[in-house]
N, CA, C and O atoms as a Maestro MAE file, in Angstrom:
{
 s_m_m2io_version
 :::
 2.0.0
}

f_m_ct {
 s_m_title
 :::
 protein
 m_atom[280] {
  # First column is atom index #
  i_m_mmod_type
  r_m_x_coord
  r_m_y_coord
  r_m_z_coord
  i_m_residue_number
  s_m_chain_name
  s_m_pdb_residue_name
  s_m_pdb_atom_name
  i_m_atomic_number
  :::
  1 25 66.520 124.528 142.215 1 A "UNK " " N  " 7
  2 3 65.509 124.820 141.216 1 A "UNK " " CA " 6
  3 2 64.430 125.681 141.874 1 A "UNK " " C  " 6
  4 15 63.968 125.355 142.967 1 A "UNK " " O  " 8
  5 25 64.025 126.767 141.229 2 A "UNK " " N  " 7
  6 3 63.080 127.659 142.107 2 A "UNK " " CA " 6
  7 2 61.581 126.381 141.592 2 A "UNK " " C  " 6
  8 15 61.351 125.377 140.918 2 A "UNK " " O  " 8
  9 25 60.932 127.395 142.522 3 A "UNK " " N  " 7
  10 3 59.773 126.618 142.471 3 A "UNK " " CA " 6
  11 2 58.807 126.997 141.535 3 A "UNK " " C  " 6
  12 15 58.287 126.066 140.919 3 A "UNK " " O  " 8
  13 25 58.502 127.933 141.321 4 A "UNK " " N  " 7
  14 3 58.266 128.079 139.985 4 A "UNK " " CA " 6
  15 2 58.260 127.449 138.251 4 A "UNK " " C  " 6
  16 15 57.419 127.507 137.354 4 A "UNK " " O  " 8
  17 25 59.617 126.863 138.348 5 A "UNK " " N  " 7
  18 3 60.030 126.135 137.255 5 A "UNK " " CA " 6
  19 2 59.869 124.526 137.322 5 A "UNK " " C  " 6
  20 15 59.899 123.675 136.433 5 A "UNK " " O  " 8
  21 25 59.657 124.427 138.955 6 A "UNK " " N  " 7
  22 3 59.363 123.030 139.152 6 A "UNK " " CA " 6
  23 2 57.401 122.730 139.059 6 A "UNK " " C  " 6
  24 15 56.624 121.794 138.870 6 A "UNK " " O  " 8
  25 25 57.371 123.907 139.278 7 A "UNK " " N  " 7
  26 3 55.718 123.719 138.567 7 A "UNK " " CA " 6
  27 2 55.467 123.799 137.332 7 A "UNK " " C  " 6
  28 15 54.518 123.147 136.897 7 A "UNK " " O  " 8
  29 25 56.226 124.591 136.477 8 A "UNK " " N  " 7
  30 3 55.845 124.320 135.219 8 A "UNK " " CA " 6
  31 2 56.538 122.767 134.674 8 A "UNK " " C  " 6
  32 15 56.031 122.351 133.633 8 A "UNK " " O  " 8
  33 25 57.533 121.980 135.228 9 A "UNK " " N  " 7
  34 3 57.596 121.001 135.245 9 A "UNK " " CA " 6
  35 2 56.525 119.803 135.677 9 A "UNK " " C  " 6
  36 15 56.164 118.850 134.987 9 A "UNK " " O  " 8
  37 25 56.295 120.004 136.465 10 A "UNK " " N  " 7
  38 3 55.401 119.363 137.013 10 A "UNK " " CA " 6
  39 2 53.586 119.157 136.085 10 A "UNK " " C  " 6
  40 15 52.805 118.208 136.011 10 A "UNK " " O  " 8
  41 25 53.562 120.687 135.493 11 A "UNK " " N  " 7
  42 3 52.413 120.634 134.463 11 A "UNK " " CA " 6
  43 2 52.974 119.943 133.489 11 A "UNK " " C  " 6
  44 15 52.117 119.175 133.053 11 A "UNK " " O  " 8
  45 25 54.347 119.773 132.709 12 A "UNK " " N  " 7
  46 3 54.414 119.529 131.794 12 A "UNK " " CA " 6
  47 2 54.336 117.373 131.664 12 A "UNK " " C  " 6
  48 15 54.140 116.615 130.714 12 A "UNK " " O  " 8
  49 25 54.659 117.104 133.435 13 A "UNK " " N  " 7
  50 3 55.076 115.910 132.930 13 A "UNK " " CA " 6
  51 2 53.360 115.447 133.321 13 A "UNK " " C  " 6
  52 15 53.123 114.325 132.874 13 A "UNK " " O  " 8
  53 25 52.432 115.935 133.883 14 A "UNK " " N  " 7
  54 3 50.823 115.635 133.684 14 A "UNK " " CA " 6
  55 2 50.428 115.544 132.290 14 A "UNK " " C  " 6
  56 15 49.900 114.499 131.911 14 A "UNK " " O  " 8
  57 25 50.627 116.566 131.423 15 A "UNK " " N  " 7
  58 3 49.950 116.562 130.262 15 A "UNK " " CA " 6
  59 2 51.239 115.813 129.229 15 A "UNK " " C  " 6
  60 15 51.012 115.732 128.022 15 A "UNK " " O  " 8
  61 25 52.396 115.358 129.717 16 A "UNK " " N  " 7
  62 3 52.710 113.933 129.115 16 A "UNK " " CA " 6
  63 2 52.096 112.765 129.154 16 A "UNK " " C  " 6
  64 15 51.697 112.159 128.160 16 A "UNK " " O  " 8
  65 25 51.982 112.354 130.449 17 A "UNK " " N  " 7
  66 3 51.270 111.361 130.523 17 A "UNK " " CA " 6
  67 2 50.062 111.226 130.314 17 A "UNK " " C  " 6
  68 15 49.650 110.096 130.053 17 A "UNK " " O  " 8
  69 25 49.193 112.285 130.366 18 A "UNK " " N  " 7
  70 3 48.141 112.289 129.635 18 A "UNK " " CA " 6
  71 2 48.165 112.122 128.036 18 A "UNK " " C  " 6
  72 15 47.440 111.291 127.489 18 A "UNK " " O  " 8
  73 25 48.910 112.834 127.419 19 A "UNK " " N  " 7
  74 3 49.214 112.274 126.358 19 A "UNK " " CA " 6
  75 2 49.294 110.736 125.644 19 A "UNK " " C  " 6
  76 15 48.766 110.326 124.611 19 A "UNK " " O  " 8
  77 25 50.275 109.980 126.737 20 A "UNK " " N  " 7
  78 3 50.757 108.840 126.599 20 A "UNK " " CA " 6
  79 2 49.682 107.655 126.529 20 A "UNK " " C  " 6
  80 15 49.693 106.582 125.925 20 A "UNK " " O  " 8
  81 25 48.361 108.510 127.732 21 A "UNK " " N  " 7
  82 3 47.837 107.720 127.910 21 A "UNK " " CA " 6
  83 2 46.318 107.892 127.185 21 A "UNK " " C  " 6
  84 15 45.364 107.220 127.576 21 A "UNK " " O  " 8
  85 25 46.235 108.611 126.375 22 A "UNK " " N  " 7
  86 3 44.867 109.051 125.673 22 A "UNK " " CA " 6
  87 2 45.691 108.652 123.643 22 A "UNK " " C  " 6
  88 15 45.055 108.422 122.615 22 A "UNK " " O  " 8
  89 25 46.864 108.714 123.795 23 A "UNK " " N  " 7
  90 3 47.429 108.953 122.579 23 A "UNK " " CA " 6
  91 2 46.471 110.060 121.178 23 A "UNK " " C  " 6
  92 15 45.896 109.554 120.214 23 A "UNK " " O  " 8
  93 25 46.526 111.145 121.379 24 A "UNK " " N  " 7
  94 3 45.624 111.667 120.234 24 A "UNK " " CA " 6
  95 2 46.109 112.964 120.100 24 A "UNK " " C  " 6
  96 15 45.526 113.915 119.580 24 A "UNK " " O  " 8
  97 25 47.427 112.934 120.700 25 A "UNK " " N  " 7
  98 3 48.497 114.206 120.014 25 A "UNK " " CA " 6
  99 2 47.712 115.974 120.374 25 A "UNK " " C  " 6
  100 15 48.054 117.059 119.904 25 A "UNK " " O  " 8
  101 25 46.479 115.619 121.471 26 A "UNK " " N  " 7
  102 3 45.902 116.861 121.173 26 A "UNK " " CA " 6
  103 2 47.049 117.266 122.816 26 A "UNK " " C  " 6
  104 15 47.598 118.367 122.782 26 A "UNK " " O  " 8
  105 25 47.168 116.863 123.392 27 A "UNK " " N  " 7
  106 3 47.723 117.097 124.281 27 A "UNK " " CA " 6
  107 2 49.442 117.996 124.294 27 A "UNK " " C  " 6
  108 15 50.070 118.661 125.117 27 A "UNK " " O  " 8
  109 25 49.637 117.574 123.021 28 A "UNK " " N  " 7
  110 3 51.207 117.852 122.804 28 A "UNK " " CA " 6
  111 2 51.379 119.241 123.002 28 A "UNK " " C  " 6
  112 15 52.344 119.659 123.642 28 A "UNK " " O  " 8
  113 25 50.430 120.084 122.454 29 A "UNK " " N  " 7
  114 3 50.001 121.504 123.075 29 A "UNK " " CA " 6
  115 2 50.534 121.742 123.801 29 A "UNK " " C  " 6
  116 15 51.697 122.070 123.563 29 A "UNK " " O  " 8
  117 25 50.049 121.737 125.168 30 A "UNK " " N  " 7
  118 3 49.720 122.031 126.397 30 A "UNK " " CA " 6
  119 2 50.830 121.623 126.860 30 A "UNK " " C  " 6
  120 15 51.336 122.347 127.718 30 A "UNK " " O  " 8
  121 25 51.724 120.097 126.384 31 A "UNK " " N  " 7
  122 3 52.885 119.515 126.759 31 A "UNK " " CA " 6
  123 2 54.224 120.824 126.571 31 A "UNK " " C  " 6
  124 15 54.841 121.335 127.505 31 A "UNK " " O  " 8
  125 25 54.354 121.051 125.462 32 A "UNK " " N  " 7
  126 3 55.376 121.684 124.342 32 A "UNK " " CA " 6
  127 2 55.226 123.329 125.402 32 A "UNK " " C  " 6
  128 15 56.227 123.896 125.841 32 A "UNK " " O  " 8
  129 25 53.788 123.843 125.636 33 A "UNK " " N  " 7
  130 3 53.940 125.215 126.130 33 A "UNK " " CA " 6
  131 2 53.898 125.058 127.621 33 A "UNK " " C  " 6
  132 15 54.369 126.049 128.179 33 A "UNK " " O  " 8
  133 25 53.666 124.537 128.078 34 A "UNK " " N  " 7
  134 3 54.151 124.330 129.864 34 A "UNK " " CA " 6
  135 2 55.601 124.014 129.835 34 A "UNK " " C  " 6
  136 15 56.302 124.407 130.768 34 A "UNK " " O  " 8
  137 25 56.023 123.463 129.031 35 A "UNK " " N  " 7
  138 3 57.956 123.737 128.898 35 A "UNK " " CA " 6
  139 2 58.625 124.192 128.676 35 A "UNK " " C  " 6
  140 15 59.705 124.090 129.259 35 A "UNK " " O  " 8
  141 25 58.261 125.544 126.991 36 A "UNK " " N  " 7
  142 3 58.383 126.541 127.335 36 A "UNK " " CA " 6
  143 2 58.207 127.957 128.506 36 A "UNK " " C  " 6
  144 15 58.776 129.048 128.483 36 A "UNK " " O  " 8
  145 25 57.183 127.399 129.482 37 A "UNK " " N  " 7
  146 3 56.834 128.339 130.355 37 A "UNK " " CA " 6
  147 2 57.970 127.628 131.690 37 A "UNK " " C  " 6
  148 15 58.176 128.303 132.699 37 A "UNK " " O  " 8
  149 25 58.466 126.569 131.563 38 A "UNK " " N  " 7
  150 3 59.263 126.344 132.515 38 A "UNK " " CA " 6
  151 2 60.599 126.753 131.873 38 A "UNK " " C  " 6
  152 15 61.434 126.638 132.770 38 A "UNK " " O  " 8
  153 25 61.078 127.091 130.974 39 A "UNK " " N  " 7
  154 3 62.559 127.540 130.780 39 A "UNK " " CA " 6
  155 2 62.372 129.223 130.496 39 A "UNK " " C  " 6
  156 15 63.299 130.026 130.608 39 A "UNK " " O  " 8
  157 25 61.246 129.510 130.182 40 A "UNK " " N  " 7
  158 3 61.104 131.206 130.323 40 A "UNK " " CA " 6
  159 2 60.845 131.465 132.077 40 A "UNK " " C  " 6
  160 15 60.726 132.653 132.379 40 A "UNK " " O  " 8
  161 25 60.766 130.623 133.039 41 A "UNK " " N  " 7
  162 3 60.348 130.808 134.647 41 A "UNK " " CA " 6
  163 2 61.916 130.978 134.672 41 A "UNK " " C  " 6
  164 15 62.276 132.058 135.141 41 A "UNK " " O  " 8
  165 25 62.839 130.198 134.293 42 A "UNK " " N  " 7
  166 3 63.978 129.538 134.975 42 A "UNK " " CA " 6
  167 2 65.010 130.944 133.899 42 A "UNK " " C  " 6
  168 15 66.104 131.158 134.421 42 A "UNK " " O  " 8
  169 25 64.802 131.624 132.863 43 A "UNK " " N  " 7
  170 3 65.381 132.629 132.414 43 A "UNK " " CA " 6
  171 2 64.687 134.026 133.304 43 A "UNK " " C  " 6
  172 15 65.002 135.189 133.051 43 A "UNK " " O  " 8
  173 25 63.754 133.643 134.311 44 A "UNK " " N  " 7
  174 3 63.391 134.587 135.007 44 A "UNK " " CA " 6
  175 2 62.266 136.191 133.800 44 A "UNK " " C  " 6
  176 15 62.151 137.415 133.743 44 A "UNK " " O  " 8
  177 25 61.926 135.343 133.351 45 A "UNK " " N  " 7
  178 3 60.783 136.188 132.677 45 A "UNK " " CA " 6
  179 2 59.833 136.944 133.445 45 A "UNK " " C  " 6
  180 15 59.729 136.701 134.647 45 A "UNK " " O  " 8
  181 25 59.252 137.673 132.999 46 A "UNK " " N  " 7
  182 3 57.790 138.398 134.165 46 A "UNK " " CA " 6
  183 2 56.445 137.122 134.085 46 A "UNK " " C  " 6
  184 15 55.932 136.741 133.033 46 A "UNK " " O  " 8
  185 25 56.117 136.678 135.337 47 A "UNK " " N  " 7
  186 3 54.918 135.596 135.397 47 A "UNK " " CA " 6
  187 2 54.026 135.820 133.890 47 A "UNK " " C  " 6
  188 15 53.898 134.906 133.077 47 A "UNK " " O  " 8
  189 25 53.471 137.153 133.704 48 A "UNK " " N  " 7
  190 3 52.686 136.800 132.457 48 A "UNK " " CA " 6
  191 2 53.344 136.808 131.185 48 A "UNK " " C  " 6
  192 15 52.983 136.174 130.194 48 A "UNK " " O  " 8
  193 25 54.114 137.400 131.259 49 A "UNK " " N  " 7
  194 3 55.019 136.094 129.129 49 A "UNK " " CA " 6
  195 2 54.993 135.054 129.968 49 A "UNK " " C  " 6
  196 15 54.227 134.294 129.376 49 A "UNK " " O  " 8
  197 25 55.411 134.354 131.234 50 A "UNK " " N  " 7
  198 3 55.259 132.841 130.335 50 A "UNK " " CA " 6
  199 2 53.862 132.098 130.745 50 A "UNK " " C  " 6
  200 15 53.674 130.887 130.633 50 A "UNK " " O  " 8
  201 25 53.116 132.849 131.136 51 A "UNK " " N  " 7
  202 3 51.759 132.714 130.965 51 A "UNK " " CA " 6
  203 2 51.704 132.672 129.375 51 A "UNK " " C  " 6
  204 15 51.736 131.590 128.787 51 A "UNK " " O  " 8
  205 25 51.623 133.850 128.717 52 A "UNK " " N  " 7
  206 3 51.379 134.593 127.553 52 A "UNK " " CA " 6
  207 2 51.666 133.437 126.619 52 A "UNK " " C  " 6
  208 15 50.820 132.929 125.883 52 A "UNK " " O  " 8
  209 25 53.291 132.961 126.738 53 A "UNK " " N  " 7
  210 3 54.017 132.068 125.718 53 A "UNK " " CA " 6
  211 2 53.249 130.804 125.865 53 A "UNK " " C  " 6
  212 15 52.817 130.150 124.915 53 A "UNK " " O  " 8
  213 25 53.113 130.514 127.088 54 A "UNK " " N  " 7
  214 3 52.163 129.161 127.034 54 A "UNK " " CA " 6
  215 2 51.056 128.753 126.165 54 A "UNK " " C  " 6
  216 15 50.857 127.692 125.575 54 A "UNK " " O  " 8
  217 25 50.188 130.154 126.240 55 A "UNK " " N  " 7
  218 3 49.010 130.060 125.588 55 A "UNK " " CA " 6
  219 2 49.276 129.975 123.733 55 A "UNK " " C  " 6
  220 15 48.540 129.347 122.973 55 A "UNK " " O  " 8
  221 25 50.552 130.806 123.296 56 A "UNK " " N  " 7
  222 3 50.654 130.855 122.057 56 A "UNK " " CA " 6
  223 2 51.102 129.687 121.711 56 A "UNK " " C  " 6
  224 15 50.649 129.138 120.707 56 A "UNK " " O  " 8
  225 25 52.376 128.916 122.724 57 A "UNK " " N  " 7
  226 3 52.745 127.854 121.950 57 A "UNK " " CA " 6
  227 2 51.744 126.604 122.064 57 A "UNK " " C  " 6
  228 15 51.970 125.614 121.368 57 A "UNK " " O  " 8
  229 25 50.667 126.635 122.910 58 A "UNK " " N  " 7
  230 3 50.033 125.441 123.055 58 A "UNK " " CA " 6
  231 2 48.793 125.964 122.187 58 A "UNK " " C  " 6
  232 15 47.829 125.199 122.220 58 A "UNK " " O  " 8
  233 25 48.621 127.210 121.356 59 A "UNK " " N  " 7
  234 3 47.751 127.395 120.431 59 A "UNK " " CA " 6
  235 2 48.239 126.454 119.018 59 A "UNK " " C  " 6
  236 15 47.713 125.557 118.359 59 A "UNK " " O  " 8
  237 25 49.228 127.022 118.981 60 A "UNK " " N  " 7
  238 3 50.257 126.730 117.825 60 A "UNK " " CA " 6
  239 2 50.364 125.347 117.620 60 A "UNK " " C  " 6
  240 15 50.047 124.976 116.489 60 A "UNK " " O  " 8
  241 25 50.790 124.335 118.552 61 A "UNK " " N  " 7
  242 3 50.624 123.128 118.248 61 A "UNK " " CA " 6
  243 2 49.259 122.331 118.132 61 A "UNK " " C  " 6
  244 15 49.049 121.285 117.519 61 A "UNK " " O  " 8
  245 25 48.404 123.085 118.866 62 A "UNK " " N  " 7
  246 3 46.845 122.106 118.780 62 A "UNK " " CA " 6
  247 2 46.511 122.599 117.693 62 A "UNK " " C  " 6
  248 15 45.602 121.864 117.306 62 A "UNK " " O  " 8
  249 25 46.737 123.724 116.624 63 A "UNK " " N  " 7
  250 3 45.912 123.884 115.387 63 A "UNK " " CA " 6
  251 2 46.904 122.837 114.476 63 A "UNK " " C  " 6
  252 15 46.591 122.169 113.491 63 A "UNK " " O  " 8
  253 25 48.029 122.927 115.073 64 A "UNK " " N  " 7
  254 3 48.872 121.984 113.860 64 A "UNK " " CA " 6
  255 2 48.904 120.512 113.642 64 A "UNK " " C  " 6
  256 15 49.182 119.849 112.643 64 A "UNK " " O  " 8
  257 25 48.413 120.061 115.278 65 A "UNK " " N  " 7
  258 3 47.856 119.028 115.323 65 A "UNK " " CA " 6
  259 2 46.892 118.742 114.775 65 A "UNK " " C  " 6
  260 15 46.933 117.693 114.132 65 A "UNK " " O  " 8
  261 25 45.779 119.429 114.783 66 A "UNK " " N  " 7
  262 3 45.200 119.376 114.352 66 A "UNK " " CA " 6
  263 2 44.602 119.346 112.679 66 A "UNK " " C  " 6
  264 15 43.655 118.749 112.167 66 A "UNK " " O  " 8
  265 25 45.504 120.164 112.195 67 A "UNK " " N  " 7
  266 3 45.859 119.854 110.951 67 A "UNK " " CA " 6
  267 2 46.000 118.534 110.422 67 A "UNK " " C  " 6
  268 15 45.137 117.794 109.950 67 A "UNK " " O  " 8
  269 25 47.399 118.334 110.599 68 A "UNK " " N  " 7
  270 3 48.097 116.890 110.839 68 A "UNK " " CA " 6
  271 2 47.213 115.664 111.103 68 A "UNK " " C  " 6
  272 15 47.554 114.559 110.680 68 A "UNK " " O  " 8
  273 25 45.846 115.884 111.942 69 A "UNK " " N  " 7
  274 3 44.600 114.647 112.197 69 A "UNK " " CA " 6
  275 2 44.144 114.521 110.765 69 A "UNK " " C  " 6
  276 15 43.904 113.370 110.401 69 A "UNK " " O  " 8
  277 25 43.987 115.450 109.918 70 A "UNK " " N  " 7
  278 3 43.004 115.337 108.430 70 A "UNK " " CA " 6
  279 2 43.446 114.330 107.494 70 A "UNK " " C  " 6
  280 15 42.842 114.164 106.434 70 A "UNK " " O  " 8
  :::
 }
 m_bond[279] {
  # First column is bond index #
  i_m_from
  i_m_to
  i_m_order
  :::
  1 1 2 1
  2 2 3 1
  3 3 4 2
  4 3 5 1
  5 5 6 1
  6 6 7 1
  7 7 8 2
  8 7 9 1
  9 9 10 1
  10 10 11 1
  11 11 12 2
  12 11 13 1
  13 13 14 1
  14 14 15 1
  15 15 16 2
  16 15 17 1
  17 17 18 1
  18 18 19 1
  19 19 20 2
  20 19 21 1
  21 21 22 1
  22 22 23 1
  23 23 24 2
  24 23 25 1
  25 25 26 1
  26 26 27 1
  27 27 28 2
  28 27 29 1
  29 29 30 1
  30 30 31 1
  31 31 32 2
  32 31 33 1
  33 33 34 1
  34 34 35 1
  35 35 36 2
  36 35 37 1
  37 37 38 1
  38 38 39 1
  39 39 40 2
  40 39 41 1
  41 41 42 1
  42 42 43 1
  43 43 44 2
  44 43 45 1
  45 45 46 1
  46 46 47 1
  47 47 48 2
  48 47 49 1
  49 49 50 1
  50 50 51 1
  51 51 52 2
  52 51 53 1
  53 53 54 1
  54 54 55 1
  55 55 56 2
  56 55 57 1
  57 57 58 1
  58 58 59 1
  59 59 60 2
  60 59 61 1
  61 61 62 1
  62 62 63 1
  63 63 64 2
  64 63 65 1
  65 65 66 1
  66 66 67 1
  67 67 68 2
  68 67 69 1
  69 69 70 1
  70 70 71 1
  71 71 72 2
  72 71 73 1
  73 73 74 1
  74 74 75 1
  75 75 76 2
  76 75 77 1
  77 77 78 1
  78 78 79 1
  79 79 80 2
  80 79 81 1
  81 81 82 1
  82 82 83 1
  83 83 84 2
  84 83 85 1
  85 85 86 1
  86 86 87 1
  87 87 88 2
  88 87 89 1
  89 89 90 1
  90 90 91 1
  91 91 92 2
  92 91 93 1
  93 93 94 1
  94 94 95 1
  95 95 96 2
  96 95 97 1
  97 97 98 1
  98 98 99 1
  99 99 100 2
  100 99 101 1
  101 101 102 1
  102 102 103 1
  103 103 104 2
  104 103 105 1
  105 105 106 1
  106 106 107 1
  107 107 108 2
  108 107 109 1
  109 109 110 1
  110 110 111 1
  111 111 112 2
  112 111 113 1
  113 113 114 1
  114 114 115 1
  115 115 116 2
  116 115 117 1
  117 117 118 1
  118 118 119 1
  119 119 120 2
  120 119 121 1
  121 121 122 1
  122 122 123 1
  123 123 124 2
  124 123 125 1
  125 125 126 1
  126 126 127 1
  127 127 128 2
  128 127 129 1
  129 129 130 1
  130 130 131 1
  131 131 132 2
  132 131 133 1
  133 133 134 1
  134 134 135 1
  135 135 136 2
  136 135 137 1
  137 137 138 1
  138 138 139 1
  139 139 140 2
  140 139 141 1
  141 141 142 1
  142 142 143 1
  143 143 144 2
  144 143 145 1
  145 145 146 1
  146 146 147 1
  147 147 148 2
  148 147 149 1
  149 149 150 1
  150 150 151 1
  151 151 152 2
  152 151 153 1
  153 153 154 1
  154 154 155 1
  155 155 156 2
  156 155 157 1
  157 157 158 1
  158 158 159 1
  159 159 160 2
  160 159 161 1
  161 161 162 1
  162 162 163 1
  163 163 164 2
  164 163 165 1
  165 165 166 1
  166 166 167 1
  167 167 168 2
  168 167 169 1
  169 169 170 1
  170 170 171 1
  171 171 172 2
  172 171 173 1
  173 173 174 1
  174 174 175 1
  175 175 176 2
  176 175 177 1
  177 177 178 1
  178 178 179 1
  179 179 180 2
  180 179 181 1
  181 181 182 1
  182 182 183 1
  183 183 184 2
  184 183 185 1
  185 185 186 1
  186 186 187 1
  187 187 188 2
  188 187 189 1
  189 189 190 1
  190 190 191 1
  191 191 192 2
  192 191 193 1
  193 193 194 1
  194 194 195 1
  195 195 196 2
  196 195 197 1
  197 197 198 1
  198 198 199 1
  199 199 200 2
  200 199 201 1
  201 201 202 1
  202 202 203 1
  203 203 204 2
  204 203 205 1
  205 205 206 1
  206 206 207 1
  207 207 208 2
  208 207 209 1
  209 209 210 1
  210 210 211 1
  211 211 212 2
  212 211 213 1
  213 213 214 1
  214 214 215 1
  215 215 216 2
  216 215 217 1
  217 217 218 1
  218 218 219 1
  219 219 220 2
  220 219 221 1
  221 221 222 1
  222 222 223 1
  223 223 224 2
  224 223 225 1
  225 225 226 1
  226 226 227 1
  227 227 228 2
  228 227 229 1
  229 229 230 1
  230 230 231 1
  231 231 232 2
  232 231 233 1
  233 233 234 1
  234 234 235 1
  235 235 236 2
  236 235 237 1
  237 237 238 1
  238 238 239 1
  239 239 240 2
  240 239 241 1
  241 241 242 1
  242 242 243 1
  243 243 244 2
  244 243 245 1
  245 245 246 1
  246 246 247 1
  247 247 248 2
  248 247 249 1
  249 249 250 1
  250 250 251 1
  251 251 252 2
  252 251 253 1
  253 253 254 1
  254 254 255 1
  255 255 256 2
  256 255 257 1
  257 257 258 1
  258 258 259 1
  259 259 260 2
  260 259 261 1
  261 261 262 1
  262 262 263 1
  263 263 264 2
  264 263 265 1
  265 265 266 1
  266 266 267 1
  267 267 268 2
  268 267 269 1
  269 269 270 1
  270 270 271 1
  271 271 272 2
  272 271 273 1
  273 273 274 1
  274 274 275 1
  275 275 276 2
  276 275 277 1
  277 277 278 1
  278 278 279 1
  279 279 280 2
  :::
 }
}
């Protein structure tokens, strides 16, 4: 496993357990796009898309989460 992909692993299983342990779904974000940024590392993408993708998909779920709180 390059190392790369084991860091975006590594972010992703922090902001699980943060999740797990705050329970308030705002986290799922940050969860959902650090995992996409670990299977766009591991398809060998250029560092910033999966920078880039991170930021969109962990936009994407905290507004929807957010939604979803109302």
């Amino acid at each position: 496993m390059d190392e790369i992909v084991a860091r975006w692993l590594l972010l992703t299983a922090i902001f699980l357990v943060g999740e797990i342990i705050i329970r308030t779904y705002y986290l799922l974000g940050p969860t959902s796009g650090s995992l996409v940024g670990a299977v766009t590392a591991h398809l060998e993408f250029p560092f910033w898309s999966q920078w880039a993708l991170f930021f969109f998909i962990a936009m994407i779920f905290i507004v929807l989460t957010r939604e979803l709180k109302k």
